[in-house]
Every structure is written in structure tokens, then in C-alpha cells.
Tab-separated table of C-alpha atoms in Angstrom:
chain	number	residue	atom	x	y	z
A	158	UNK	CA	-4.785	14.164	12.723
A	159	UNK	CA	-1.093	13.894	12.300
A	160	UNK	CA	1.950	12.694	14.220
A	161	UNK	CA	5.611	13.645	13.703
A	162	UNK	CA	7.888	10.623	13.224
A	163	UNK	CA	11.649	10.428	13.391
A	164	UNK	CA	13.209	8.803	10.316
A	165	UNK	CA	15.202	5.670	11.005
A	166	UNK	CA	14.026	5.373	14.604
A	167	UNK	CA	13.105	1.962	16.040
A	168	UNK	CA	9.941	2.633	18.069
A	169	UNK	CA	9.290	0.407	21.050
A	170	UNK	CA	6.098	-1.523	21.494
A	171	UNK	CA	4.850	0.968	24.130
A	172	UNK	CA	5.837	3.959	22.001
A	173	UNK	CA	3.831	2.631	19.099
A	174	UNK	CA	0.896	1.841	21.382
A	175	UNK	CA	0.804	5.516	22.307
A	176	UNK	CA	0.748	6.414	18.598
A	177	UNK	CA	-2.106	3.947	18.010
A	178	UNK	CA	-4.072	5.561	20.850
A	179	UNK	CA	-4.052	8.989	19.293
A	180	UNK	CA	-7.671	10.001	18.497
A	181	UNK	CA	-8.310	9.950	14.709
A	182	UNK	CA	-10.961	10.889	12.222
A	183	UNK	CA	-12.143	7.882	10.202
A	184	UNK	CA	-9.319	5.756	11.702
A	185	UNK	CA	-6.702	7.621	9.597
A	186	UNK	CA	-3.528	9.067	11.079
A	187	UNK	CA	-0.989	10.911	8.941
A	188	UNK	CA	2.568	10.189	9.970
A	189	UNK	CA	4.986	13.033	9.017
A	190	UNK	CA	8.552	11.586	8.710
A	191	UNK	CA	11.494	13.928	9.361
A	192	UNK	CA	14.263	14.612	8.334
A	193	UNK	CA	14.060	14.230	4.532
A	194	UNK	CA	10.267	14.938	4.694
A	195	UNK	CA	7.986	12.123	3.705
A	196	UNK	CA	4.435	11.152	4.746
A	197	UNK	CA	2.942	7.701	5.327
A	198	UNK	CA	-0.584	6.858	6.488
A	199	UNK	CA	-1.527	4.689	9.447
A	200	UNK	CA	-5.052	3.243	9.299
A	201	UNK	CA	-6.944	1.099	11.741
A	202	UNK	CA	-9.372	-1.499	10.432
A	203	UNK	CA	-10.843	-4.802	11.589
A	204	UNK	CA	-10.090	-6.501	8.288
A	205	UNK	CA	-6.339	-6.030	8.656
A	206	UNK	CA	-4.288	-8.798	10.316
A	207	UNK	CA	-3.171	-6.701	13.292
A	208	UNK	CA	-6.069	-4.277	13.152
A	209	UNK	CA	-3.845	-1.605	11.625
A	210	UNK	CA	-1.375	-1.132	8.750
A	211	UNK	CA	0.700	1.598	7.072
A	212	UNK	CA	0.432	2.974	3.533
A	213	UNK	CA	3.733	4.082	2.005
A	214	UNK	CA	3.620	5.156	-1.683
A	215	UNK	CA	7.307	4.464	-1.875
A	216	UNK	CA	6.892	0.767	-1.373
A	217	UNK	CA	9.285	-1.516	0.540
A	218	UNK	CA	10.902	-3.854	-2.005
A	219	UNK	CA	14.058	-3.591	-4.136
A	220	UNK	CA	16.144	-5.885	-6.375
A	221	UNK	CA	15.315	-7.693	-9.611
A	222	UNK	CA	11.750	-8.852	-10.217
A	223	UNK	CA	12.793	-12.507	-10.114
A	224	UNK	CA	14.464	-12.204	-6.704
A	225	UNK	CA	12.964	-9.161	-4.850
A	226	UNK	CA	14.109	-8.451	-1.343
A	227	UNK	CA	12.723	-6.183	1.413
A	228	UNK	CA	14.442	-2.844	1.260
A	229	UNK	CA	14.912	-2.606	5.053
A	230	UNK	CA	17.167	0.432	5.107
A	231	UNK	CA	14.672	2.564	3.158
A	232	UNK	CA	11.666	1.883	5.357
A	233	UNK	CA	11.114	5.323	6.955
A	234	UNK	CA	10.905	4.058	10.587
A	235	UNK	CA	10.616	0.776	12.488
A	236	UNK	CA	8.347	-0.802	15.052
A	237	UNK	CA	10.102	-3.011	17.555
A	238	UNK	CA	12.298	-4.638	14.878
A	239	UNK	CA	13.859	-3.602	11.587
A	240	UNK	CA	13.224	-7.052	10.166
A	241	UNK	CA	9.419	-7.200	10.687
A	242	UNK	CA	8.186	-3.617	10.069
A	243	UNK	CA	7.628	-4.303	6.336
A	244	UNK	CA	4.702	-6.595	7.321
A	245	UNK	CA	2.738	-3.518	8.320
A	246	UNK	CA	3.269	-2.047	4.826
A	247	UNK	CA	2.628	-5.296	3.001
A	248	UNK	CA	-1.130	-5.325	3.565
A	249	UNK	CA	-1.872	-1.910	1.948
A	250	UNK	CA	1.219	-0.572	0.167
A	251	UNK	CA	2.653	-1.130	-3.276
A	252	UNK	CA	5.727	-3.357	-3.251
A	253	UNK	CA	7.609	-0.768	-5.363
A	254	UNK	CA	7.255	3.080	-5.608
A	255	UNK	CA	4.127	4.440	-7.275
A	256	UNK	CA	6.024	7.644	-8.139
A	257	UNK	CA	8.596	6.328	-10.604
A	258	UNK	CA	10.212	9.765	-11.132
A	259	UNK	CA	11.505	12.272	-8.579
A	260	UNK	CA	9.746	15.147	-6.926
A	261	UNK	CA	11.514	17.377	-9.482
A	262	UNK	CA	9.895	15.476	-12.309
A	263	UNK	CA	6.536	14.680	-10.579
A	264	UNK	CA	6.292	17.271	-7.745
A	265	UNK	CA	4.056	16.422	-4.853
A	266	UNK	CA	2.908	13.034	-6.298
A	267	UNK	CA	3.669	11.092	-3.109
A	268	UNK	CA	1.228	13.408	-1.315
A	269	UNK	CA	-1.328	12.872	-4.083
A	270	UNK	CA	-1.012	9.150	-3.783
A	271	UNK	CA	-1.660	9.518	-0.073
A	272	UNK	CA	-4.834	11.477	-0.818
A	273	UNK	CA	-5.964	8.818	-3.322
A	274	UNK	CA	-5.409	6.093	-0.713
A	275	UNK	CA	-7.346	8.017	1.986
A	276	UNK	CA	-10.365	8.551	-0.260
A	277	UNK	CA	-10.333	4.928	-1.302
A	278	UNK	CA	-10.064	3.828	2.329
A	279	UNK	CA	-12.970	6.093	3.454
A	280	UNK	CA	-15.210	4.547	0.808
A	281	UNK	CA	-14.283	0.849	1.284
A	282	UNK	CA	-13.229	0.379	4.915
A	283	UNK	CA	-16.299	-1.631	5.860
A	284	UNK	CA	-15.884	-4.084	2.966
A	285	UNK	CA	-14.010	-7.311	3.606
A	286	UNK	CA	-11.067	-7.634	1.301
A	287	UNK	CA	-10.758	-3.954	0.503
A	288	UNK	CA	-7.004	-4.011	1.082
A	289	UNK	CA	-6.418	-7.037	-1.177
A	290	UNK	CA	-8.153	-5.290	-4.063
A	291	UNK	CA	-6.162	-2.117	-3.352
A	292	UNK	CA	-2.789	-3.928	-3.308
A	293	UNK	CA	-3.601	-5.629	-6.576
A	294	UNK	CA	-4.560	-2.280	-8.040
A	295	UNK	CA	-1.445	-0.267	-6.981
A	296	UNK	CA	1.000	-2.999	-7.941
A	297	UNK	CA	-0.444	-3.094	-11.454
A	298	UNK	CA	-1.036	0.714	-11.744
A	299	UNK	CA	2.603	1.451	-11.029
A	300	UNK	CA	3.852	-0.611	-13.997
A	301	UNK	CA	5.309	1.653	-16.746
A	302	UNK	CA	3.889	1.654	-20.290
A	303	UNK	CA	7.462	1.180	-21.529
A	304	UNK	CA	10.588	-0.259	-19.867
A	305	UNK	CA	12.403	3.101	-19.815
A	306	UNK	CA	13.208	5.168	-16.726
A	307	UNK	CA	10.816	8.088	-17.403
A	308	UNK	CA	7.897	6.187	-18.877
A	309	UNK	CA	4.464	7.107	-17.697
A	310	UNK	CA	2.324	4.604	-15.853
A	311	UNK	CA	-1.436	4.476	-15.099
A	312	UNK	CA	-0.575	5.518	-11.533
A	313	UNK	CA	1.219	8.674	-12.702
A	314	UNK	CA	-1.473	9.658	-15.142
A	315	UNK	CA	-4.151	9.099	-12.453
A	316	UNK	CA	-2.104	11.242	-9.954
A	317	UNK	CA	-1.932	14.106	-12.534
A	318	UNK	CA	-5.674	13.926	-13.112
A	319	UNK	CA	-6.346	13.927	-9.354
A	320	UNK	CA	-3.979	16.862	-8.933
A	321	UNK	CA	-6.162	18.778	-11.420
A	322	UNK	CA	-9.305	17.817	-9.565
A	323	UNK	CA	-7.825	19.263	-6.367
A	324	UNK	CA	-6.590	22.397	-8.091
A	325	UNK	CA	-10.041	23.125	-9.672
A	326	UNK	CA	-12.225	22.475	-6.582
A	327	UNK	CA	-13.066	24.592	-3.626
A	328	UNK	CA	-15.812	22.354	-2.295
A	329	UNK	CA	-14.345	19.394	-0.387
A	330	UNK	CA	-17.330	17.070	-0.774
A	331	UNK	CA	-17.418	17.541	-4.552
A	332	UNK	CA	-13.623	17.085	-4.703
A	333	UNK	CA	-13.699	13.881	-2.722
A	334	UNK	CA	-16.477	12.467	-4.863
A	335	UNK	CA	-14.622	13.294	-8.109
A	336	UNK	CA	-11.463	11.667	-6.776
A	337	UNK	CA	-13.414	8.568	-5.756
A	338	UNK	CA	-15.008	8.384	-9.248
A	339	UNK	CA	-11.486	8.684	-10.720
A	340	UNK	CA	-10.232	5.789	-8.580
A	341	UNK	CA	-13.172	3.581	-9.748
A	342	UNK	CA	-12.481	4.585	-13.318
A	343	UNK	CA	-8.859	3.390	-13.065
A	344	UNK	CA	-9.821	0.158	-11.330
A	345	UNK	CA	-12.069	-0.495	-14.338
A	346	UNK	CA	-9.374	0.443	-16.825
A	347	UNK	CA	-6.943	-2.007	-15.314
A	348	UNK	CA	-9.458	-4.805	-14.984
A	349	UNK	CA	-9.209	-4.869	-11.169
A	350	UNK	CA	-12.453	-5.648	-9.405
A	351	UNK	CA	-13.601	-2.811	-7.158
A	352	UNK	CA	-14.551	-3.978	-3.622
A	353	UNK	CA	-18.169	-4.742	-3.093
A	354	UNK	CA	-20.204	-5.930	-0.066
A	355	UNK	CA	-20.738	-9.264	-1.914
A	356	UNK	CA	-17.082	-10.255	-1.329
A	357	UNK	CA	-17.211	-13.975	-0.353
A	358	UNK	CA	-15.005	-15.790	2.142
A	359	UNK	CA	-12.437	-17.876	0.412
A	360	UNK	CA	-11.197	-21.377	1.212
A	361	UNK	CA	-7.798	-21.806	2.701
A	362	UNK	CA	-5.336	-24.749	2.585
A	363	UNK	CA	-2.671	-25.848	5.016
A	364	UNK	CA	0.372	-27.996	5.016
A	365	UNK	CA	1.209	-28.052	1.310
A	366	UNK	CA	4.658	-27.014	0.026
A	367	UNK	CA	6.114	-25.637	-3.222
A	368	UNK	CA	9.595	-26.094	-4.674
A	369	UNK	CA	11.307	-22.899	-5.824
A	370	UNK	CA	15.033	-22.557	-6.628
A	371	UNK	CA	15.633	-25.991	-5.142
A	372	UNK	CA	14.097	-25.087	-1.810
A	373	UNK	CA	10.749	-26.039	-0.369
A	374	UNK	CA	8.393	-23.260	0.820
A	375	UNK	CA	5.083	-23.452	2.660
A	376	UNK	CA	2.221	-22.506	0.402
A	377	UNK	CA	0.121	-19.722	1.886
A	378	UNK	CA	-3.387	-18.754	0.759
A	379	UNK	CA	-4.634	-15.139	0.832
A	380	UNK	CA	-8.143	-14.094	1.692
A	381	UNK	CA	-9.124	-14.095	-1.998
A	382	UNK	CA	-7.734	-17.573	-2.590
A	383	UNK	CA	-4.358	-16.526	-4.224
A	384	UNK	CA	-1.574	-18.908	-3.465
A	385	UNK	CA	1.908	-17.532	-2.585
A	386	UNK	CA	5.177	-18.402	-0.890
A	387	UNK	CA	7.420	-16.100	1.105
A	388	UNK	CA	10.863	-15.759	-0.518
A	389	UNK	CA	13.228	-13.666	1.572
A	390	UNK	CA	10.146	-12.220	3.402
A	391	UNK	CA	8.526	-11.147	0.060
A	392	UNK	CA	5.327	-12.656	-1.351
A	393	UNK	CA	5.798	-14.562	-4.563
A	394	UNK	CA	2.465	-15.664	-6.090
A	395	UNK	CA	2.271	-19.076	-7.703
A	396	UNK	CA	-0.238	-20.885	-9.888
């Protein structure tokens, strides 16, 4: 299923409820953003904070690594408020773009990353913590091999290999299995644990604070025990 979305529009709570009520297959809804075509993916899942989230291969953060900020103006559309929409991306999207080039350099890769995400989601959606593992994976996979503009990254190489899988397959089941195997292969290459049903519930802590840039921030604890603070609405992990 798919739904056309207007770029830059602020959708009301009721408008978004109607989008959420659209019947879907495997709780996946493709959102086609116009003008300046782009696709993002809405998924519904009990392990997500709100029961749903949005995957955008373009990410939602800009600025230097030391002081990242939410790139509000480049979020494709908004739900109720411009300031809070990024929270729906944060749970399942990379912070920065997976496609480090342009469509001219890496044609169709944003669509390929969407396919990779949907295959991953279909195979892990019943495993607690699937999204945490995924975010760790995409944020690491997008990192370039060299600090130059057109350097390859694990994500770009994986996308090229998945593109070949799609090109050389006519059987959908075989194609999906090969893509899934490729995802697992890259998780292993990057040393990221692939989700399993043995994922344990982690402890949480409350009330503690952390000093950063002469300001005190509340320490938050993720489902896997990682501690972080929110700096300008962006997660900054701490030791």
C-alpha cells in the first residue's frame, strides 16, 4: 500500500490518524512525497514508543558531529508540529543520509535503502529491540571509509549489491531471502548484533544528570541500556 504526501505540509492529528488507519500489508505503508519525489516508510509495531515510526533514508540531523541539530526544514512533512516530527524518525532512521552521493552518482539508492529496511522489518518485527539494533547498524554503515565527499561506505556497497540481487531475480521469495541474507552479512561485518528472540529487558535509571558544555542534562537510558542525553533534541550517547 502507498499514500501520497505533500512535501512541507503540517498534517493535523486527525489527518494523520486517517493515514494510520489505511489498511496495510505487514504493517508497512509507503509514503510518496511530492513535489521533489522522495519516499519514506511508515511502519506500525508494538515495540515502538508510539506504536508507529517513519523510516527516512535521508536522516534528520545536520551540523558538525560535536554539535548536531535537527534539520527541521528538510524533514519531508510534519505531524502536528514541525518541532516534534523528528521523534517519529529517530526510532528507526539514520541520523544522517545513507546515500552520501546524489541520485546522479548513486541512482535509485534511496529506494534501495527503503527495500532493505522493509525486508529487515518483515523478518524482525516480532523481536523486542529490533529497531535499536537497526539504528545502530545504519548509523555505523553510513560512515565513509575515508573523510572525502565521494568515499564509499558499507551502506553504499550493500545497496549496490542489493541492486544486483533485484536485477538478477524474477522470483520474489528468492530475492527477499537473498536480500535478508545480505543484511545479516553486513550486520556481522560491522560487528552489530542481529536481533534475536533472546533479547533481554534492560535496567533503567532515573533522576541522574550529566554535565555537558557547562549545562546539566537528564540522563536517559535506552532499551538496551545505553545512556544518552538530549542536546538540542538530538541524542548524544555518554559513557
